[in-house]
Short mmCIF file of C-alpha atoms in Angstrom, two decimals:
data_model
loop_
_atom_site.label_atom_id
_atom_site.label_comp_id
_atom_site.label_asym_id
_atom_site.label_seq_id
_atom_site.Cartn_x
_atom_site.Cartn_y
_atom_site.Cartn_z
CA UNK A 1 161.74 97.99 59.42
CA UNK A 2 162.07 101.08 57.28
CA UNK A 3 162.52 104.83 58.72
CA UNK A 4 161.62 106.31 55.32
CA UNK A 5 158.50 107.21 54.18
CA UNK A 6 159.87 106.86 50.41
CA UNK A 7 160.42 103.34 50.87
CA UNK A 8 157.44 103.04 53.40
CA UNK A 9 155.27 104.20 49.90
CA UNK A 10 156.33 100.70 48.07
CA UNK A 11 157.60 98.11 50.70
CA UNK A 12 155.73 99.37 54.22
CA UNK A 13 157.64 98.45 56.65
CA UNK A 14 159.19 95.51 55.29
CA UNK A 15 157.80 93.16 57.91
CA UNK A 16 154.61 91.70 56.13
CA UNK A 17 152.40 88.79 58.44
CA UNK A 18 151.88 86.64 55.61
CA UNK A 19 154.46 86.24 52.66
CA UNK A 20 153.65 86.18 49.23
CA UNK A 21 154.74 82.61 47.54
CA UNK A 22 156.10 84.08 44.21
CA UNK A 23 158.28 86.76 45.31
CA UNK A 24 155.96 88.75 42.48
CA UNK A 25 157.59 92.34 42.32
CA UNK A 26 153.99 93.51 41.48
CA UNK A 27 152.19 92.08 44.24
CA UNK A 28 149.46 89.76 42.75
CA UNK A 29 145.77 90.24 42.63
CA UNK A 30 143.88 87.65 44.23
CA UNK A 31 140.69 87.54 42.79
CA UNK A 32 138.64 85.23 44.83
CA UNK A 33 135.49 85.47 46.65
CA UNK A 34 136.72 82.23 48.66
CA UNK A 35 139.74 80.21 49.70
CA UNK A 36 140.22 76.36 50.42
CA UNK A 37 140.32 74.98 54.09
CA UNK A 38 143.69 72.69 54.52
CA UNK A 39 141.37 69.84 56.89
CA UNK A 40 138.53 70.57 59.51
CA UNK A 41 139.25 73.50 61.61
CA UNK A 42 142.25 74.30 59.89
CA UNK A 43 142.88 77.56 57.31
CA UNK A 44 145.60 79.52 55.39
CA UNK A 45 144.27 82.24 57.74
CA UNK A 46 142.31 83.71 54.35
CA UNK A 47 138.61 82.15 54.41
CA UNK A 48 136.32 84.72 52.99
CA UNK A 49 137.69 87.93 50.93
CA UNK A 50 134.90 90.42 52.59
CA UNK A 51 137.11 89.30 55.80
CA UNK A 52 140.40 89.02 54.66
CA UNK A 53 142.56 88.73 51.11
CA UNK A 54 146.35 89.27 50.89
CA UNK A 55 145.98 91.64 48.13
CA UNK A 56 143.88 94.06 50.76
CA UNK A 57 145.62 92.88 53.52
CA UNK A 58 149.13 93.59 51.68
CA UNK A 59 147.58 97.55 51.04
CA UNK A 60 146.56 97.54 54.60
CA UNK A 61 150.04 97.23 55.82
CA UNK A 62 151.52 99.58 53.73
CA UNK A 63 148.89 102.19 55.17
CA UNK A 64 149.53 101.10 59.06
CA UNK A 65 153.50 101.59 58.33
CA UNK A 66 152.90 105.38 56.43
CA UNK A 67 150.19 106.17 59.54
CA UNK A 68 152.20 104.43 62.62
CA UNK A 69 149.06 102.87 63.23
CA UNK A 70 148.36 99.82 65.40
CA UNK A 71 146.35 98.47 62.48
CA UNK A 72 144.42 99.78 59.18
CA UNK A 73 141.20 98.47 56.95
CA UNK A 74 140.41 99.42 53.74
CA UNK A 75 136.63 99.89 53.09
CA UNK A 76 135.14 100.29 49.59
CA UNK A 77 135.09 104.35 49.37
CA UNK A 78 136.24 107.13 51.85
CA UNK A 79 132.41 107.75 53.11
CA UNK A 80 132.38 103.84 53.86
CA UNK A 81 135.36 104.12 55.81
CA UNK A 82 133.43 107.56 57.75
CA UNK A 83 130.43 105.59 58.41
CA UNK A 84 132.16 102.60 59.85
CA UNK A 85 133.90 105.21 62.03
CA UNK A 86 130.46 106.44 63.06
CA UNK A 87 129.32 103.29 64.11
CA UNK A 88 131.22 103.09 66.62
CA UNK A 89 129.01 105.27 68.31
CA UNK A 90 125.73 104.55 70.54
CA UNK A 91 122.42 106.45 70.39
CA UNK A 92 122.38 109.63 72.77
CA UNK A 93 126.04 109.34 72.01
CA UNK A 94 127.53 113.48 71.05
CA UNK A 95 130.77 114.38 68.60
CA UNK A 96 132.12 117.64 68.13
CA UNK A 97 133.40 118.06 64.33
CA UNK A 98 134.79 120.59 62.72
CA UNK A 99 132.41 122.71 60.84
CA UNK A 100 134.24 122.92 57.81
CA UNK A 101 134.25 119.44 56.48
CA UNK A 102 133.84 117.55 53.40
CA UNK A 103 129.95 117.69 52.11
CA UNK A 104 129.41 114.02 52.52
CA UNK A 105 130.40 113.76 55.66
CA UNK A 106 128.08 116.44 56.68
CA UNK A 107 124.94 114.97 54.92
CA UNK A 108 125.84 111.81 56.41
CA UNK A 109 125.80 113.54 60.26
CA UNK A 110 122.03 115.19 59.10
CA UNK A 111 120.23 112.01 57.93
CA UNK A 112 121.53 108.99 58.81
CA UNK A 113 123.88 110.15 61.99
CA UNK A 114 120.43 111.80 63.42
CA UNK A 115 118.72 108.56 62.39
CA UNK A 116 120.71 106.86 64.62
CA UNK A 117 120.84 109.12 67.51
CA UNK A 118 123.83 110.69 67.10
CA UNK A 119 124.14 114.36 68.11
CA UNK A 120 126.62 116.69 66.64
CA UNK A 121 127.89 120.08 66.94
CA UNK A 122 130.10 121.67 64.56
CA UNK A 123 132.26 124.35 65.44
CA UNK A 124 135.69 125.94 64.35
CA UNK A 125 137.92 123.26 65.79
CA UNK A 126 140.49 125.87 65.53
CA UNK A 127 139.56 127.42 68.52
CA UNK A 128 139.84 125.07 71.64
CA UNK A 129 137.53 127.56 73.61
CA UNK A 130 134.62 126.37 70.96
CA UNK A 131 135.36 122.64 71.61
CA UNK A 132 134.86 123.71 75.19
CA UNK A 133 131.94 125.54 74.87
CA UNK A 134 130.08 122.59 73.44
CA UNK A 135 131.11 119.56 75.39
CA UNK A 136 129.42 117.52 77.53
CA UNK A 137 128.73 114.20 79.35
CA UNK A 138 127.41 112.24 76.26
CA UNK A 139 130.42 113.48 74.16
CA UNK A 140 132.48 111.42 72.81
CA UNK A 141 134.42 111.87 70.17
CA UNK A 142 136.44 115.45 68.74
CA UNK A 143 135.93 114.86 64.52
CA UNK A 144 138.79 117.06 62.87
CA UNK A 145 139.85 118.10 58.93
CA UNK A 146 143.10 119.73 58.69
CA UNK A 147 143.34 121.69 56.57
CA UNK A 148 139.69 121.57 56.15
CA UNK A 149 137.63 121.03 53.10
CA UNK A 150 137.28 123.69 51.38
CA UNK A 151 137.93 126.23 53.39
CA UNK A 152 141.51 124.81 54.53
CA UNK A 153 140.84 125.93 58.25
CA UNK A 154 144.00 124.76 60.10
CA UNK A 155 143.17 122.57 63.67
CA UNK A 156 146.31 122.28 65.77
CA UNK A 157 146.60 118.47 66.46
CA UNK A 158 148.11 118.29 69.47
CA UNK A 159 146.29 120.75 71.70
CA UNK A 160 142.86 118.98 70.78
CA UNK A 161 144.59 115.55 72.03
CA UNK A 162 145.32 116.85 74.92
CA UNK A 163 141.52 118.39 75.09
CA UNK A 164 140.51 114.64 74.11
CA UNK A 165 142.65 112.58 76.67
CA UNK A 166 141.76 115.05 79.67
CA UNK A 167 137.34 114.45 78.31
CA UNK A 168 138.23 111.07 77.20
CA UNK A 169 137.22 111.43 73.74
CA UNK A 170 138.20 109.78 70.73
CA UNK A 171 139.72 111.75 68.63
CA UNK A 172 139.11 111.33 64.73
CA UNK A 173 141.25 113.34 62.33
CA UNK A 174 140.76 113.02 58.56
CA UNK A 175 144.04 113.35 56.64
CA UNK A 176 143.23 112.80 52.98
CA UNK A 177 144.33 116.67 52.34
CA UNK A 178 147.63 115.92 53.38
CA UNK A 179 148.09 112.45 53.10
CA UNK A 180 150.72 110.29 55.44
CA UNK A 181 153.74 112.11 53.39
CA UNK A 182 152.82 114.90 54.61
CA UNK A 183 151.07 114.83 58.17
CA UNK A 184 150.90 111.90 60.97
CA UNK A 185 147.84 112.58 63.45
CA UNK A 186 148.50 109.65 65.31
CA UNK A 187 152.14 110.97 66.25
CA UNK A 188 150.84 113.89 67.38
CA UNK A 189 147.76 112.14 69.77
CA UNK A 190 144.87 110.92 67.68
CA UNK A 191 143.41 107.39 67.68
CA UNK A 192 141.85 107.28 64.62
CA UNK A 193 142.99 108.25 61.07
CA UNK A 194 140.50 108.38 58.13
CA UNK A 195 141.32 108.53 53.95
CA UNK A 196 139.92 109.03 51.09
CA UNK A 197 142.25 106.72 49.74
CA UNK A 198 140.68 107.49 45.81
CA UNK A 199 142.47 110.98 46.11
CA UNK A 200 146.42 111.47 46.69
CA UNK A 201 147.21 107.92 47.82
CA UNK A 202 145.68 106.45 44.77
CA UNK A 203 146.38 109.34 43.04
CA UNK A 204 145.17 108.37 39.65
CA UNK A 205 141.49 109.99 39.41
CA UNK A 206 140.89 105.56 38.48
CA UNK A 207 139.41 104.17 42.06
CA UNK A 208 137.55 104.74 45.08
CA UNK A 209 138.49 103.30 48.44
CA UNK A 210 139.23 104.64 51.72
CA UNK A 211 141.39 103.75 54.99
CA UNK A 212 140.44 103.83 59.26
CA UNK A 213 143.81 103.64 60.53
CA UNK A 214 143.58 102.68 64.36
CA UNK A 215 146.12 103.45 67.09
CA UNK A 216 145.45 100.73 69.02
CA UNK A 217 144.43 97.65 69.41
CA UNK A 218 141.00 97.53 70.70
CA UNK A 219 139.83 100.40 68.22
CA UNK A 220 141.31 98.43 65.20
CA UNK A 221 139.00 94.95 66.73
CA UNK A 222 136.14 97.23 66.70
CA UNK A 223 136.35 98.32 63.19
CA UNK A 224 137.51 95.28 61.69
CA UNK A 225 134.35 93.64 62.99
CA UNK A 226 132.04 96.88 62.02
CA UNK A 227 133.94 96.16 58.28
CA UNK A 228 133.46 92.07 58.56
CA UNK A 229 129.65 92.77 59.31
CA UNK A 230 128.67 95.38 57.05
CA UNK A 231 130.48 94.61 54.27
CA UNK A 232 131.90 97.72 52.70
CA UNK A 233 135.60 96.11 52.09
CA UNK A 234 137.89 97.14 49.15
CA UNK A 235 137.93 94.54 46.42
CA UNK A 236 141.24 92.97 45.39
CA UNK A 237 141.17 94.77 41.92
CA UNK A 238 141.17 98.13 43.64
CA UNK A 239 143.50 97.38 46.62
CA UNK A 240 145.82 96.53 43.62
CA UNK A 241 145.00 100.16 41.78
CA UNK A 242 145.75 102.01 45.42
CA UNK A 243 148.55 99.96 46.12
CA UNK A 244 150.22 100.52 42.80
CA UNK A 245 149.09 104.54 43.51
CA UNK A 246 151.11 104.76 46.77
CA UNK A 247 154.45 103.47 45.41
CA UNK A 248 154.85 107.05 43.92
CA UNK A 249 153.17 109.26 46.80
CA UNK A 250 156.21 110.73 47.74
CA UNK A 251 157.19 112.11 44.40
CA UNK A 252 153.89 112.98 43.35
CA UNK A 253 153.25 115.22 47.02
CA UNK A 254 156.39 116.77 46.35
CA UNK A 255 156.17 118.10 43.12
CA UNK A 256 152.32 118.86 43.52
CA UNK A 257 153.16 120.91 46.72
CA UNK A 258 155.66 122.58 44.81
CA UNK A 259 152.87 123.55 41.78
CA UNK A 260 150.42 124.75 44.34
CA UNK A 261 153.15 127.32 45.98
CA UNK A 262 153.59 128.16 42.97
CA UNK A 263 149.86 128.74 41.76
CA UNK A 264 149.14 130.37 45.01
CA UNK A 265 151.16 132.94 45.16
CA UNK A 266 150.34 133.52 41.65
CA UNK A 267 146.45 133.81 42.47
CA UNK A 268 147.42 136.04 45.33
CA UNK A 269 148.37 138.86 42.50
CA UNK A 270 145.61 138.52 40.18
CA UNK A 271 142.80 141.36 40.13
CA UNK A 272 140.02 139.29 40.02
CA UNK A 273 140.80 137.05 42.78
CA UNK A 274 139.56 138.27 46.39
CA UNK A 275 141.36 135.54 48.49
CA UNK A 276 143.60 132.80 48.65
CA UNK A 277 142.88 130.07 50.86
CA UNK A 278 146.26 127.82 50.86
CA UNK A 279 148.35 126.81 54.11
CA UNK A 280 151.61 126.92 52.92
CA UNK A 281 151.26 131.31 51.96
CA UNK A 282 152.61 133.23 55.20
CA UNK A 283 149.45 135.26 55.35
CA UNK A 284 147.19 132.33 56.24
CA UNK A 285 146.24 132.44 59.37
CA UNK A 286 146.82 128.67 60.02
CA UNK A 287 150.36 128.98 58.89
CA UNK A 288 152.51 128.78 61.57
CA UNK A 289 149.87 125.59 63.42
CA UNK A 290 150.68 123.83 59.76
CA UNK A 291 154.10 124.31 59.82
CA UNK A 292 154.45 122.70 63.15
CA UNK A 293 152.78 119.81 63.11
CA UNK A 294 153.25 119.29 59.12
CA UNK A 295 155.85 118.81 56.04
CA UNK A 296 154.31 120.54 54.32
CA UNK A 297 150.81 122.28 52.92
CA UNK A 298 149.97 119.94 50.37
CA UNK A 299 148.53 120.85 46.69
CA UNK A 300 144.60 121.84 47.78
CA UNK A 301 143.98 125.76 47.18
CA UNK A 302 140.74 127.40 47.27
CA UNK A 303 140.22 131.10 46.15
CA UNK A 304 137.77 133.31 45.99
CA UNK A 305 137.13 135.62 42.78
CA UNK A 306 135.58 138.90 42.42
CA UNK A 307 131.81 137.59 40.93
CA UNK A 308 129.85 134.94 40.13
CA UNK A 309 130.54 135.63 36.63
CA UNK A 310 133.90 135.48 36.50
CA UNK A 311 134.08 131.70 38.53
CA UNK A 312 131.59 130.23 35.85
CA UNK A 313 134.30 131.70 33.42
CA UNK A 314 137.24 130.47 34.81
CA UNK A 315 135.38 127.07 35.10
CA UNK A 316 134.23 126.42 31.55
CA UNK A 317 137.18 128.23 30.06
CA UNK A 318 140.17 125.92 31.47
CA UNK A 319 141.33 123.56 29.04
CA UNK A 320 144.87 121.58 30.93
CA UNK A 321 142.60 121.83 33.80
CA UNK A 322 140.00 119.64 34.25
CA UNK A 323 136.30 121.06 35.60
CA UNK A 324 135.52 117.95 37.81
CA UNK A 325 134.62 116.70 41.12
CA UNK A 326 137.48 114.83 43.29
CA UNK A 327 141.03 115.91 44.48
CA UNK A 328 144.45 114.58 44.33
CA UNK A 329 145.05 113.21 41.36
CA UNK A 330 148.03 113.51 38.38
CA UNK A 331 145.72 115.49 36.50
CA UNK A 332 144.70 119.27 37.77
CA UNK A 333 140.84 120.00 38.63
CA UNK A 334 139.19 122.56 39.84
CA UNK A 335 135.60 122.09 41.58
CA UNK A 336 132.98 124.41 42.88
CA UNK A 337 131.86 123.51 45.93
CA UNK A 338 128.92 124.96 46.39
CA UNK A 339 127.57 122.89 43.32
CA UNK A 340 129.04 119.84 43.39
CA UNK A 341 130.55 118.89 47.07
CA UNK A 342 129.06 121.12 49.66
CA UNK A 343 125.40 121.39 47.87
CA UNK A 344 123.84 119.51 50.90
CA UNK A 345 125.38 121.74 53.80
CA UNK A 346 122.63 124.44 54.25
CA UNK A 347 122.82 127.58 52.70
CA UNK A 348 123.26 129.84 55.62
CA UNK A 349 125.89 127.34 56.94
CA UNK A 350 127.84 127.47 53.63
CA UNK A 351 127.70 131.11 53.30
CA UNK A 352 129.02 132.16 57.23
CA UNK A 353 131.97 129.59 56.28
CA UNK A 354 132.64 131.58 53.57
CA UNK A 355 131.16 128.74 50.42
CA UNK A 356 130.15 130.82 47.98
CA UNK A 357 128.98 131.35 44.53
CA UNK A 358 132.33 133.06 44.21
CA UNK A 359 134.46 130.37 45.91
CA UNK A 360 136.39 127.53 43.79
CA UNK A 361 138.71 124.95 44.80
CA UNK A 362 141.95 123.43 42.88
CA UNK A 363 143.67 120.31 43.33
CA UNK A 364 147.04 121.11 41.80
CA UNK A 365 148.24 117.90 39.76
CA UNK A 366 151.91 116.88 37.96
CA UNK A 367 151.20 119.28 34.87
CA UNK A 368 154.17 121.77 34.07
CA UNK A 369 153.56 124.99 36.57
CA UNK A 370 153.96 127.10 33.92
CA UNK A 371 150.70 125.71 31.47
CA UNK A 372 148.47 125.61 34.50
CA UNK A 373 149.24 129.03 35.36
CA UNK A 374 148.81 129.75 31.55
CA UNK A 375 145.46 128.17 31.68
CA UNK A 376 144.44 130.06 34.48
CA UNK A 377 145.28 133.39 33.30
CA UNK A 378 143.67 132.72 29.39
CA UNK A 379 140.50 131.69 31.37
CA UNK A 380 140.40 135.38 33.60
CA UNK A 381 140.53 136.87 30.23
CA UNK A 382 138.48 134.61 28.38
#
């Protein structure tokens, strides 16, 4: 068993269930719908590939060893993986989430989550008095981004697992943002970790896919049969793409993180920007939460600029930057949420979080520091 993430990223933790024949370096991609039974009632423990394939199954370890989870399944996008999450849950059944999250989750809690039954508060999940303030009998389950999306609200991890044992909630804490490099929530209380595995894991801007890592045992059954049933499972192709992704997450994070410091406190002197919404500068108020119970801040930055003019600017002037929707990729973009993620939260909802017309977020990617910077300032002045 390995103790280092680095080697965690390409081996996991060396102690796979099922060994691949070949000794391939590149694990193989086994494309098949179906596999052979050996005689009646006995199987290579691989009958069906929306069950189980080693390709997935080979990913899935890697994720459980990066997340010290009990067990992980990959699903066929990051929303797939939210909505298995989510049906875990009854009708009548409550959640407290954090009320800055990412767009889709929040248009999936106002149509098909009410659908269901589900009710949902959102509050600042920052503030354990609001968690309070909203609980009660039917709740089940605290629902946590940190840092949020796009705001980059900070939640401190281990006080709301406390709040969650004491209720007996589950408590569900999406780490794409940070990604296992950089943040464990299970080591610091929760029981179940969601990714968007198409952002820093993959880390290519090439796949979608997305991860439920479960602490423990009966949670992982539950989801595995919620996956078997409903079909949203990663295909072999792309648990080969994510896979292949993850064997350089460590030295992509790294030098990322070290672009968005960079950028950051760069922004934080420019005229025409208002605000600076990035975990790892001193002044944000989640600073000191982050730097407990993370390695770091990651390479997400949102700002704020001084009118609507000048963020349409800076978005169709960039040119090493890309103007696109996603995150965490080798290549930089920058996104405005209130078009193109967050268009579905309300309007009066976006605006007291502070998502804007003004407001635009950055995924720093692997580009010199120097050009993006360069990019950013030409496009001010443009």
């Amino acid at each position: 068993m390995s103790n280092h993430i680095e080697t965690k990223c390409i081996h996991g933790n060396l102690d796979f269930s099922w060994d691949e024949p070949t000794k391939a370096v590149s694990f193989p991609i086994y494309q098949t719908a179906t596999f052979g039974h050996i005689g009646l009632g006995h199987s290579t423990g691989f009958d069906y590939t929306r069950e189980k394939n080693p390709t997935r199954q080979h990913l899935e370890e890697i994720l459980t060893a990066l997340e010290g989870a009990y067990d992980t399944t990959a699903f066929s996008s990051g929303m797939a993986a939210v909505t298995a999450v989510f049906d875990l849950f009854a009708p009548g059944d409550h959640m407290i989430c954090s009320e800055d999250l990412y767009g889709g989750v929040t248009r999936l809690v106002n149509t098909i989550g009410k659908k269901n039954g589900l009710m949902v508060d959102f509050v600042n999940t920052g503030d354990l008095d609001e968690i309070k303030r909203v609980l009660r009998p039917e709740t089940k389950a605290l629902y946590i981004e940190t840092p949020s999306n796009p705001m980059m609200e900070i939640t401190d991890l281990s006080a709301c697992a406390e709040l969650a044992k004491e209720h007996n909630l589950l408590m569900i804490t999406d780490n794409t943002f940070l990604s296992p490099y950089l943040q464990n929530p299970i080591a610091l209380g929760a029981d179940i970790v969601i990714h968007s595995a198409s952002k820093f894991l993959c880390g290519h801007n090439d796949t979608i896919a997305g991860f439920v890592c479960s602490a423990k045992e009966e949670l992982a059954a539950k989801i595995r049969l919620i996956a078997k049933t409903t079909g949203g499972c990663l295909s072999p192709f792309d648990s080969w793409l994510v896979m292949r992704g993850i064997k350089t997450l460590a030295v992509r994070m790294e030098r990322q993180q070290e672009n968005a410091g960079n950028i950051a406190r760069w922004l934080t002197e420019q005229k025409k920007v208002r605000k600076v919404y990035y975990a790892g500068l001193e002044t944000h108020p989640g600073y000191e939460i982050n730097a407990k119970q993370a390695r770091g801040a990651g390479a997400m930055i949102s700002f704020d600029v001084d009118s609507v003019e000048t963020a349409q600017r800076v978005l169709e002037k960039v040119r090493v930057i890309t103007f696109a929707e996603s995150l965490g990729g080798t290549e930089s973009l920058i996104t405005y949420p209130m078009k193109q993620t967050h268009p579905d939260v309300p309007k009066e909802w976006r605006e007291k979080l502070g998502i804007t017309d003004t407001l635009l977020r950055l995924s720093v990617g692997l580009e010199h520091v120097d050009e993006l910077i360069a990019d950013l300032e030409q496009a001010f002045v443009s």
